[in-house]
Coordinates of C-alpha atoms in Angstrom, one line a residue:
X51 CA 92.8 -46.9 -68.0
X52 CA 89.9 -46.2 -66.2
X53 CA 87.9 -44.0 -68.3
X54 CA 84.4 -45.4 -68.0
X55 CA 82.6 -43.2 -65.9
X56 CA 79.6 -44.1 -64.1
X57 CA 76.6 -42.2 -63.8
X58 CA 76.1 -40.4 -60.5
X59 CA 72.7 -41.0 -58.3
X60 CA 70.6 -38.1 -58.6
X61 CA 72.1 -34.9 -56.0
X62 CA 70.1 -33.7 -53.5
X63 CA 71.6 -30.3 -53.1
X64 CA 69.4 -29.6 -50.0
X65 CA 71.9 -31.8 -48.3
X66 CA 75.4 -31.2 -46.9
X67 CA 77.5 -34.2 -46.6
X68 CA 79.7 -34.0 -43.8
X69 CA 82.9 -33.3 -44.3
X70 CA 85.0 -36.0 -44.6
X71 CA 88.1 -36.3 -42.3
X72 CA 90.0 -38.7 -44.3
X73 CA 93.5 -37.3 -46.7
X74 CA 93.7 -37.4 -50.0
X75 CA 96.7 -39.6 -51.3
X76 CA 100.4 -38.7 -51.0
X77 CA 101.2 -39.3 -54.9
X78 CA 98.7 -36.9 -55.4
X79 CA 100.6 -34.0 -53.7
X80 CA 103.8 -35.9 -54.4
X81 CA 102.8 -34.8 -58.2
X82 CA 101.8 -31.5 -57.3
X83 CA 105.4 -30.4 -56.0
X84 CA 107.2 -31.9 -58.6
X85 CA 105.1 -29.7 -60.8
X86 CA 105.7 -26.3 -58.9
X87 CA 102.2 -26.0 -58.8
X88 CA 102.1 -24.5 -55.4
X89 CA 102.0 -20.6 -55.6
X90 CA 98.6 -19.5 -53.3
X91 CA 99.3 -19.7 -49.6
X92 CA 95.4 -20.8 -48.9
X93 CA 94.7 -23.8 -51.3
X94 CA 91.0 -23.8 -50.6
X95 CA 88.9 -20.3 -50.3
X96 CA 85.6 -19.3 -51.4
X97 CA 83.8 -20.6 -54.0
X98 CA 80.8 -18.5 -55.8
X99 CA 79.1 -19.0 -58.9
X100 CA 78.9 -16.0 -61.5
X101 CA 75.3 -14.4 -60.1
X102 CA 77.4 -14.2 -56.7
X103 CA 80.8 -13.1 -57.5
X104 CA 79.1 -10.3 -60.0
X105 CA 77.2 -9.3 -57.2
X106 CA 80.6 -9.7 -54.7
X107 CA 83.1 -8.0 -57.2
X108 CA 80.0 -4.8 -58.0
X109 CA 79.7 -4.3 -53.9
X110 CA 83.6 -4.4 -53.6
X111 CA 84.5 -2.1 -56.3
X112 CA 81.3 0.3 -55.8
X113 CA 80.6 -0.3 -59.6
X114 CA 77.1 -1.2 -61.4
X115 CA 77.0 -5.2 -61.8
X116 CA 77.0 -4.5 -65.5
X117 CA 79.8 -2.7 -65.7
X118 CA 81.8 -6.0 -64.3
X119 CA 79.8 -8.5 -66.1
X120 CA 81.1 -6.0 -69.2
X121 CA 84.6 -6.0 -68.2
X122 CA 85.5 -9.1 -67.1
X123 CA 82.8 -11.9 -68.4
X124 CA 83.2 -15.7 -67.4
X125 CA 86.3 -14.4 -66.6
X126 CA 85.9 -13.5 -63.5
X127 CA 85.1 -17.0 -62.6
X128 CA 88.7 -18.0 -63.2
X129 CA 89.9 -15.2 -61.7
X130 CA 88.5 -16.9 -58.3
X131 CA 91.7 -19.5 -58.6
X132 CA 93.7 -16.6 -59.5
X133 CA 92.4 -13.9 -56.1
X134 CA 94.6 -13.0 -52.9
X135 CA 92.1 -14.4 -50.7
X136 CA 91.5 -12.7 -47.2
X137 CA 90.9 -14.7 -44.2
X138 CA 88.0 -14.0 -41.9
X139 CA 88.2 -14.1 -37.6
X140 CA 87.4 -17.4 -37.2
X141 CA 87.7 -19.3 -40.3
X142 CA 89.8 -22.2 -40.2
X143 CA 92.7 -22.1 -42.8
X144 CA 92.1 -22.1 -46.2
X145 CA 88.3 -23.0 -45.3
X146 CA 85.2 -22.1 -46.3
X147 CA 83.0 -22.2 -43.4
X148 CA 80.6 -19.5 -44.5
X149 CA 77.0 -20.9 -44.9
X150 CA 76.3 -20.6 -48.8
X151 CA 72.4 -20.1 -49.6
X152 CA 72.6 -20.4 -52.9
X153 CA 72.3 -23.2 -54.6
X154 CA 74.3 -22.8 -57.1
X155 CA 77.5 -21.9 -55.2
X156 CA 77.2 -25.4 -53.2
X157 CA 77.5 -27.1 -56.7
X158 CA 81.0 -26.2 -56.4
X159 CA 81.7 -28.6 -54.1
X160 CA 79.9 -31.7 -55.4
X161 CA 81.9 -34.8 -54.3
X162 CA 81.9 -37.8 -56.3
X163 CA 78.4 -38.4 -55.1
X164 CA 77.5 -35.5 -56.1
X165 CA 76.8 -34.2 -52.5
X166 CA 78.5 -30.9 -51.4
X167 CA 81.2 -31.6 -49.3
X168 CA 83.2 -28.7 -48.0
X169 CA 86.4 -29.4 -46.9
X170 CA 89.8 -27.0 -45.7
X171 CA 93.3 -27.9 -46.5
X172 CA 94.1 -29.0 -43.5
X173 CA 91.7 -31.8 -43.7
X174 CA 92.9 -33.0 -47.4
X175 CA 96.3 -33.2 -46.1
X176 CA 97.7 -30.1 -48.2
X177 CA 99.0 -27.9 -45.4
X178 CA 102.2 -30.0 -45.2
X179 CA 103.0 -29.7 -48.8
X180 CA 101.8 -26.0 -49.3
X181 CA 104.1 -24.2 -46.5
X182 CA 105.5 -20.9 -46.3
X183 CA 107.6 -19.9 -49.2
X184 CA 106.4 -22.9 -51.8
X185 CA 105.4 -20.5 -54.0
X186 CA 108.8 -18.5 -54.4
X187 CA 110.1 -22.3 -54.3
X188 CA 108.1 -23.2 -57.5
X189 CA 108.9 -20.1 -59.2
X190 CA 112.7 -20.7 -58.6
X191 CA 112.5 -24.5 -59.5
X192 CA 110.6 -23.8 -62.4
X193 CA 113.2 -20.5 -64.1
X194 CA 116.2 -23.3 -63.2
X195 CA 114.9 -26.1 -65.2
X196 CA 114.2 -24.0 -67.8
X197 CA 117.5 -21.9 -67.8
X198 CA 119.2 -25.4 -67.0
X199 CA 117.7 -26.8 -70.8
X200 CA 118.2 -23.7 -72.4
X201 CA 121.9 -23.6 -71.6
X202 CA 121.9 -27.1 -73.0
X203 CA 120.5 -26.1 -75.9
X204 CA 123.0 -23.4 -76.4
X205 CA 125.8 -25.0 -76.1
X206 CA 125.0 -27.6 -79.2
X207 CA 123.2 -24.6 -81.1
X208 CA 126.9 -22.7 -80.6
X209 CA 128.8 -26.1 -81.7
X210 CA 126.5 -26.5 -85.1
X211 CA 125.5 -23.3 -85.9
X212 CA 126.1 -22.6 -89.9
X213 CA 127.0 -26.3 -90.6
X214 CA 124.9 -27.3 -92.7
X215 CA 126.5 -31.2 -92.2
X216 CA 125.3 -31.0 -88.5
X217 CA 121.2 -29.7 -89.1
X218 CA 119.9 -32.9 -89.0
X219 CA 121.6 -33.8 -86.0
X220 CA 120.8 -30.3 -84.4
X221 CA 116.9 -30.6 -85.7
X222 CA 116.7 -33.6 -83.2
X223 CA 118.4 -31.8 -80.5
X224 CA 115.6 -29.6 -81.2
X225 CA 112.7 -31.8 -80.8
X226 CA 114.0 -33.1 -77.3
X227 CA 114.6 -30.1 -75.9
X228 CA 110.8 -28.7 -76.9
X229 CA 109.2 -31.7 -75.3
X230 CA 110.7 -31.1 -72.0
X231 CA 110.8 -27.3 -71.9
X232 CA 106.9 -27.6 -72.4
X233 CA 105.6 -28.4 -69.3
X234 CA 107.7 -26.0 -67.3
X235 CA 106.9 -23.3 -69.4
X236 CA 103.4 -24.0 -69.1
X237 CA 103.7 -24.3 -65.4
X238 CA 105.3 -20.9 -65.0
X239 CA 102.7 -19.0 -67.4
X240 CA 100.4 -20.3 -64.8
X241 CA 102.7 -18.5 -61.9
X242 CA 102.4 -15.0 -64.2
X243 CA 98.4 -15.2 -64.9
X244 CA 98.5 -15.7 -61.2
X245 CA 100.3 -12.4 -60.1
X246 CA 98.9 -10.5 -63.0
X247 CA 95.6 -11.9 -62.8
X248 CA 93.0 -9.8 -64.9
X249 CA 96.2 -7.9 -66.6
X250 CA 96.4 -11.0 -68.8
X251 CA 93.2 -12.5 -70.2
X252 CA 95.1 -14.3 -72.8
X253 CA 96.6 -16.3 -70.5
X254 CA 93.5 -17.5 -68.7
X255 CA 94.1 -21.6 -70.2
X256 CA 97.2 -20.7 -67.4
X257 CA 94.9 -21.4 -64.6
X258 CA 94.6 -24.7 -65.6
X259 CA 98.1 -25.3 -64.0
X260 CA 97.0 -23.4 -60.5
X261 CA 96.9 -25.3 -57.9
X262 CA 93.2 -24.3 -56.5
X263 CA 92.2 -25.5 -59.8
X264 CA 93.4 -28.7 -59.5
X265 CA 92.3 -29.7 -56.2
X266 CA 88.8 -28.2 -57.5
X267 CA 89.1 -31.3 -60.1
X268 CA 90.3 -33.7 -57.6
X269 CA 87.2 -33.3 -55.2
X270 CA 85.1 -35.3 -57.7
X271 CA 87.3 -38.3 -58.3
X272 CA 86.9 -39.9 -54.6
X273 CA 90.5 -39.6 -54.0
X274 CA 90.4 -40.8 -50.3
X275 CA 88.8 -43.7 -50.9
X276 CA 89.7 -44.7 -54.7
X277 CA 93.0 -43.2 -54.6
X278 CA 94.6 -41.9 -57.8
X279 CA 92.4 -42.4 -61.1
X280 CA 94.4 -44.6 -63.7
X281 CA 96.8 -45.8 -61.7
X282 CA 98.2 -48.7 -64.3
X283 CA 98.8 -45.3 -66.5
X284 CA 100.3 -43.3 -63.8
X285 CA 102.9 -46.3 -63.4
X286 CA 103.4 -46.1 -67.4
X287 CA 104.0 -42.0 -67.0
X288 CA 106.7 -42.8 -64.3
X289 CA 108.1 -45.7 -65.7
X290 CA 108.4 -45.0 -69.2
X291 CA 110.5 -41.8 -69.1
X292 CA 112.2 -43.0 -66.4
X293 CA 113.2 -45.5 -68.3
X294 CA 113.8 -43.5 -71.3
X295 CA 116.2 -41.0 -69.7
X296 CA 118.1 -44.0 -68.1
X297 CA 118.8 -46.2 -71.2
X298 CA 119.6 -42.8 -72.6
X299 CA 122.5 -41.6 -69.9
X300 CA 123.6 -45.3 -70.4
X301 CA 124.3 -44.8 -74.1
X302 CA 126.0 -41.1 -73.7
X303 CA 128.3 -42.2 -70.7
X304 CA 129.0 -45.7 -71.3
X305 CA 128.8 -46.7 -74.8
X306 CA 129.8 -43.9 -76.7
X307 CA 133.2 -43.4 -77.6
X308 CA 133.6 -39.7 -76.6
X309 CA 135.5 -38.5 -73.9
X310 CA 132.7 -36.8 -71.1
X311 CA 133.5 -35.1 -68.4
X312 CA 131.4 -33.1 -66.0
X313 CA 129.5 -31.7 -68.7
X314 CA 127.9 -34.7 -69.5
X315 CA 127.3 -36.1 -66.4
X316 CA 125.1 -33.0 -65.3
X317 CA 122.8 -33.5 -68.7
X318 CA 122.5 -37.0 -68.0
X319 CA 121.2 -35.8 -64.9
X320 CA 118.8 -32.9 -66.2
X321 CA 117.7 -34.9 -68.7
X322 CA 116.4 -37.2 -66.2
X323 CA 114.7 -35.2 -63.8
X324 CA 113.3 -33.4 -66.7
X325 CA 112.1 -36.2 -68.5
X326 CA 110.1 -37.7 -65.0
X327 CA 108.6 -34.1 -65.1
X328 CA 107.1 -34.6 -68.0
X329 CA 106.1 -37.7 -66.9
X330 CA 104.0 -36.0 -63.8
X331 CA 102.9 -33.1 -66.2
X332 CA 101.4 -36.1 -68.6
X333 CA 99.3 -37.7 -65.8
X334 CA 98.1 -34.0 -64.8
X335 CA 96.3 -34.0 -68.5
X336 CA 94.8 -37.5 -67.4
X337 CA 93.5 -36.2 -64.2
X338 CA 92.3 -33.5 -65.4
X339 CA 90.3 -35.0 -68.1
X340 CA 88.7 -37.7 -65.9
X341 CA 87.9 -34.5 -63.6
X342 CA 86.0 -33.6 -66.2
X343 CA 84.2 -36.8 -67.8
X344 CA 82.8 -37.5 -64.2
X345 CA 81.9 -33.9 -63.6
X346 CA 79.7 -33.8 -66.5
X347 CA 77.7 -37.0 -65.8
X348 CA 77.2 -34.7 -62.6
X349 CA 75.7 -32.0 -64.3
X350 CA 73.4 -34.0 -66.5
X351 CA 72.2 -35.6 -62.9
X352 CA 71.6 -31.6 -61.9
X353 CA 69.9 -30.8 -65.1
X354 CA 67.4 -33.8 -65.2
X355 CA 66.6 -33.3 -61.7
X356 CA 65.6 -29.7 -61.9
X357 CA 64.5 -29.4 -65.6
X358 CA 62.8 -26.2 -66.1
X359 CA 65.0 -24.5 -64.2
X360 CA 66.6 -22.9 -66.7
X361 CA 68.9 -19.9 -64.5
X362 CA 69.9 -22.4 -61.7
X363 CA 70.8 -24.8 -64.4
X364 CA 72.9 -22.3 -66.4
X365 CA 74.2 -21.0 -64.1
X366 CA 75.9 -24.7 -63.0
X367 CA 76.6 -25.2 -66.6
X368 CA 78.8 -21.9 -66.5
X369 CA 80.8 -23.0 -64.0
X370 CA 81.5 -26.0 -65.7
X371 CA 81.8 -24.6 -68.9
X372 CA 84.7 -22.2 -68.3
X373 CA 86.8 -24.6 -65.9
X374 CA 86.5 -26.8 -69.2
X375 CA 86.9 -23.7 -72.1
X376 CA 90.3 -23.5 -69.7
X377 CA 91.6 -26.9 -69.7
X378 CA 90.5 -27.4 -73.5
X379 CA 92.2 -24.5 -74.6
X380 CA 95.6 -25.7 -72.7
X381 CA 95.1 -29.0 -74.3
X382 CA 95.0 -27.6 -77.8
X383 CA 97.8 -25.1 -77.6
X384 CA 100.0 -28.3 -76.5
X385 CA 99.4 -30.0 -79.2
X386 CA 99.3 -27.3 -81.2
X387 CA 103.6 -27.5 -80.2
X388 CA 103.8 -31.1 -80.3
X389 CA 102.1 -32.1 -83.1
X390 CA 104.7 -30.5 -85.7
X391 CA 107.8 -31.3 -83.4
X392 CA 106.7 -35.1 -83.4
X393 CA 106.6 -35.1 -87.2
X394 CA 109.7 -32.8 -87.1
X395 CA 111.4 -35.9 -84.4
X396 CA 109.7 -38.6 -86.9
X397 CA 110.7 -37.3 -90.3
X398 CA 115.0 -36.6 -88.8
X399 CA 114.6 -39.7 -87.5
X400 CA 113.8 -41.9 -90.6
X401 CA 115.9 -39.8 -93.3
X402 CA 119.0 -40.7 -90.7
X403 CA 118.1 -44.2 -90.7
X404 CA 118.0 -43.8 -94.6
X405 CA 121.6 -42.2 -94.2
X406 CA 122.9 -44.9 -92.4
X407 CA 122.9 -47.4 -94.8
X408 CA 124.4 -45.5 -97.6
X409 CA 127.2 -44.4 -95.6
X410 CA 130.9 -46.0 -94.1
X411 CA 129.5 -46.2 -90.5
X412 CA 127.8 -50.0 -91.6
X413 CA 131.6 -50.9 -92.2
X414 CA 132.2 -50.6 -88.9
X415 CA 130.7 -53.0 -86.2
X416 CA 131.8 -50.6 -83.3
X417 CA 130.1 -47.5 -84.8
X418 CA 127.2 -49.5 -86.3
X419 CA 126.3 -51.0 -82.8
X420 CA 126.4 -47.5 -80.9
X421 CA 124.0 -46.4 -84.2
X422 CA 121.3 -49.5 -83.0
X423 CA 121.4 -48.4 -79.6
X424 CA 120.5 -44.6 -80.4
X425 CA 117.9 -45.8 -83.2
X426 CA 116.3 -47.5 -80.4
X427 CA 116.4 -44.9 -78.0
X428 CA 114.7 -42.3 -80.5
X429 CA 111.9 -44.8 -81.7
X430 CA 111.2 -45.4 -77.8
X431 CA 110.9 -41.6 -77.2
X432 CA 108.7 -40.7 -79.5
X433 CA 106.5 -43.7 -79.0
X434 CA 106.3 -42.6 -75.5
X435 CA 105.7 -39.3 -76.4
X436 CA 102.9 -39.9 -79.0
X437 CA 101.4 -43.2 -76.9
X438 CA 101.1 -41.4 -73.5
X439 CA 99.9 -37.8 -74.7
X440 CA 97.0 -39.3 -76.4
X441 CA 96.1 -41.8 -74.2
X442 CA 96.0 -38.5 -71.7
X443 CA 93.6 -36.6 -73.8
X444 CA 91.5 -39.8 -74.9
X445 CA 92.8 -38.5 -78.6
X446 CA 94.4 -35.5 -80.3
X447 CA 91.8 -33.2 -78.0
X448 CA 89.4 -32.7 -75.4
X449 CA 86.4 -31.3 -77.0
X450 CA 84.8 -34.6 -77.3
X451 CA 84.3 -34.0 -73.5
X452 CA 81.6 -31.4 -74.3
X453 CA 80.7 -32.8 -77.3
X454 CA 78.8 -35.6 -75.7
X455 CA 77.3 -33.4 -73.0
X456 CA 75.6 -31.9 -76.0
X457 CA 74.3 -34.6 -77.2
X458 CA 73.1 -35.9 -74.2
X459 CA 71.1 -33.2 -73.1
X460 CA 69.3 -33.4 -76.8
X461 CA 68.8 -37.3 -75.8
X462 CA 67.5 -35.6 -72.4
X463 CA 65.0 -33.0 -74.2
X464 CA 61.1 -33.6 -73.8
X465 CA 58.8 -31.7 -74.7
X466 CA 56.9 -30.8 -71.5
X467 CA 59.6 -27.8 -71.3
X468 CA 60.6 -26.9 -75.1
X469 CA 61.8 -23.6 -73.8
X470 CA 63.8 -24.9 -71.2
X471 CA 65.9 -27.2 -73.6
X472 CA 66.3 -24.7 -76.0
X473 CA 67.6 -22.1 -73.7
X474 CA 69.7 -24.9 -72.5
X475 CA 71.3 -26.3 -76.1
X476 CA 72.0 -23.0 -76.6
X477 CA 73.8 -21.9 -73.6
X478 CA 75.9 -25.2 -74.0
X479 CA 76.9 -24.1 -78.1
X480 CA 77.6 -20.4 -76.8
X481 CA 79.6 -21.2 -73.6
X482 CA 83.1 -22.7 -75.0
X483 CA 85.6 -21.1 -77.3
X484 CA 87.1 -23.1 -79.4
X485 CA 90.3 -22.3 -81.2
X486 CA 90.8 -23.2 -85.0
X487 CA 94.5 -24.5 -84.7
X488 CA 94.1 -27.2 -87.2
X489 CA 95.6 -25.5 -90.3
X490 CA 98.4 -23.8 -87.9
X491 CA 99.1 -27.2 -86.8
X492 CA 99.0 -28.6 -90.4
X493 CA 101.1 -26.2 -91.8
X494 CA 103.6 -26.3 -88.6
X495 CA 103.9 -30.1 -89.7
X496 CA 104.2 -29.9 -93.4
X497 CA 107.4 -27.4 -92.5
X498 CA 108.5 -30.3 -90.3
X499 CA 108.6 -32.7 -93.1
X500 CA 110.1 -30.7 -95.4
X501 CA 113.3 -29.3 -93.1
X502 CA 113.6 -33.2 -92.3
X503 CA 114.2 -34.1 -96.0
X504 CA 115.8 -31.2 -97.7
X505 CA 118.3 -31.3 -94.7
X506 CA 118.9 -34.7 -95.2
X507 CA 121.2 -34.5 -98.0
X508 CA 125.6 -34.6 -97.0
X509 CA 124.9 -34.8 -93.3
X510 CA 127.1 -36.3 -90.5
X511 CA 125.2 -39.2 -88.7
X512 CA 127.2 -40.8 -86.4
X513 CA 126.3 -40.3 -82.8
X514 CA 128.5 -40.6 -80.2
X515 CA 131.5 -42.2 -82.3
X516 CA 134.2 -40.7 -84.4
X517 CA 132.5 -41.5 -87.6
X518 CA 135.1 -41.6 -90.6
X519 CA 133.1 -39.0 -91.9
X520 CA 134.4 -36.5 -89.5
X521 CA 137.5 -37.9 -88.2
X522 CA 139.1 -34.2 -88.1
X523 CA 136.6 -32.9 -87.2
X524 CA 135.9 -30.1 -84.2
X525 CA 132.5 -30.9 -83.7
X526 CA 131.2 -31.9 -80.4
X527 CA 130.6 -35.8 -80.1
X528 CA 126.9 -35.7 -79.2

């Protein structure tokens, strides 16, 4: 999968590359629309570290730099991705032609080589994606998927509501549903951080989902000339669920013994343009993180070089730091949801298999052979579920990433400047916030297992047949 990252050759910051002519790959931006990432009209504007935007942000609001650095933090480095940027007489769009002095700044453009490369959007190939309008486009794409699965959702909520013999089956409807409303309701938090910006500091993980932020990450991975990172697991991420959702419309419209009509036909189809969605959304969290594994083999290139500089080098490690606090914080609030709806998915799942072989449905060879095919479909989901999400990640979260840039600045500490790794270590414990989810997300699941079992008692299991334990019954065949 790609995730050995080789260490960069030492930077020489004193040196521009040239900027490079070549596009970045198709797939990449294919990815990006099928997100509804797009919301900014200029992809690519300014770039300053925190010294400089403090010092930009004081001069623009006529306020003392403390009074900003008190109000907004770190913060106000994310708010960069977030700003309605203003174009200059002269600048080439969504460029950033303005010769940047400090050093600092240019680090926000390191290339894989770790050479700043500035580039516009033009020149990456984004203009033809990012047109007029793609932001009211992703904003209207993003409230009709969602509206599309919650009317879905409604209409088998409003079908086995207060019957206790359908919960089991309506626990699982659940559980779908969740795991491909995530990633478009993660997508559009990141359109409402963006128009309420510093209105919404809770929502700053958002940004991780803007599309400045993204192409930030992709500058490092040497996309024009390596193309997408882990592209045997991209192929899994559009295969799988594809797949999935396919073997899935097969069983609802062809095997199953209920009468479909329109209805049917239009959630075969949303389920699988949802499910290839979250698919893209998957891959985004594998980017990302390989962003981020090469980026920090970057820094500790940076650090060694100018060791005993300890406000240059903190001042890179901020801008790391928060780019990173944003993504891990994303990372842990989704599985924070998915955690306790996989065990939720895994616990229904087995007590119906349990069901199914106490019950009349094994009498029947018809009924019994729909049952296999749906068994198989849910093990197959969830497996894809639980295989590609970690294998996104590199485990159940991303704070290993930092982690081992810890530990290898204490491998890098010599004594010739104690103060300088000291200050250092402790910048690097102080900079991310980490969230304490891990009871939530324990207690979340231990709720999961128990509505699985205690609901598991008298209930009607038969999907998609008439079952002769409901052969009067109004229920919809689902």
């Amino acid at each position: 999968m790609e995730d050995q990252v080789n260490l960069c050759v030492p930077p020489n910051s004193s040196r521009v590359q040239r900027t490079s002519s070549r596009r970045w790959p198709t797939l990449f931006w294919v990815t990006l629309k099928i997100l509804s990432v797009f919301h900014h009209e200029d992809l690519v504007t300014e770039r300053k570290c925190y010294t400089c935007r403090l010092k930009d942000l004081s001069e623009r609001e006529r306020v003392n730099e403390d009074a900003v650095e008190h109000e907004l933090g770190l913060n106000c480095l994310l708010l960069m991705y977030e700003s309605v940027s203003k174009r200059r007489k002269g600048d080439g769009e969504g460029s950033n032609n303005r010769q940047q002095l400090c050093e600092v700044c240019d680090t926000m453009w390191w290339n894989f080589q770790c050479k700043t490369e500035r580039y516009t959007a033009k020149q990456i190939g984004a203009t033809s994606w990012n047109h007029k309008g793609s932001g009211a486009l992703s904003c209207c794409v993003l409230l009709l998927t969602i509206a599309a699965l919650l009317f879905e959702m409604s209409y088998y909520v409003s079908a086995m509501w207060a019957k206790p013999e359908q919960t089991l089956r309506l626990l699982n409807r659940f559980t779908i549903f969740i795991l491909l409303v995530t990633p478009s309701l993660l997508c559009l938090c990141s359109k409402l951080r963006s128009m309420l910006r510093s209105a919404v500091p809770y929502l700053s993980w958002a940004s991780t989902f803007n599309a400045r932020y993204i192409i930030r990450r992709a500058q490092i991975l040497d996309l024009p000339r390596k193309g997408l990172p882990g592209k045997t697991f991209f192929f899994a991420c559009m295969t799988w669920p594809l797949l999935n959702s396919l073997y899935r419309s097969y069983i609802y419209l062809y095997l199953s013994e209920c009468e479909f009509g329109l209805h049917a036909v239009a959630t075969a189809v949303v389920a699988i343009l949802c499910m290839q969605t979250w698919g893209f959304f998957v891959y985004i969290l594998y980017f990302i993180r390989m962003s981020f594994q090469r980026n920090m083999n970057l820094l500790l290139s940076f650090i060694k070089e100018h060791e005993g500089q300890l406000d240059k080098c903190k001042g890179v490690l901020a801008c790391v730091a928060v780019d990173f606090s944003c993504y891990s914080q994303l990372c842990g609030l989704y599985m924070l949801v998915m955690i306790p709806v996989g065990v939720l998915a895994l616990t229904t799942n087995i007590t119906w298999e349990y069901m199914l072989g106490v019950t009349c449905l094994s009498e029947d060879p018809q009924i019994a052979n729909i049952q296999r095919y749906v068994k198989l479909m849910s093990w197959s989901e969830m497996t894809m579920a639980f295989f590609l999400t970690v294998n996104a990640l590199g485990g159940l979260q991303v704070t290993y990433i930092w982690d081992d840039l810890s530990v290898n600045i204490l491998h890098l500490t010599s004594e010739r400047h104690y103060h300088f790794w000291k200050g250092l270590s402790i910048a690097v414990s102080l900079l991310t916030r980490e969230s304490n989810s891990v009871l939530t997300t324990v207690v979340c699941s231990l709720i999961g297992i128990y509505t699985g079992l205690n609901f598991g008692s008298d209930q009607n299991v038969s999907y998609l047949s008439k079952s002769c334990l409901n052969q009067n019954s109004t229920f919809p065949c689902t």
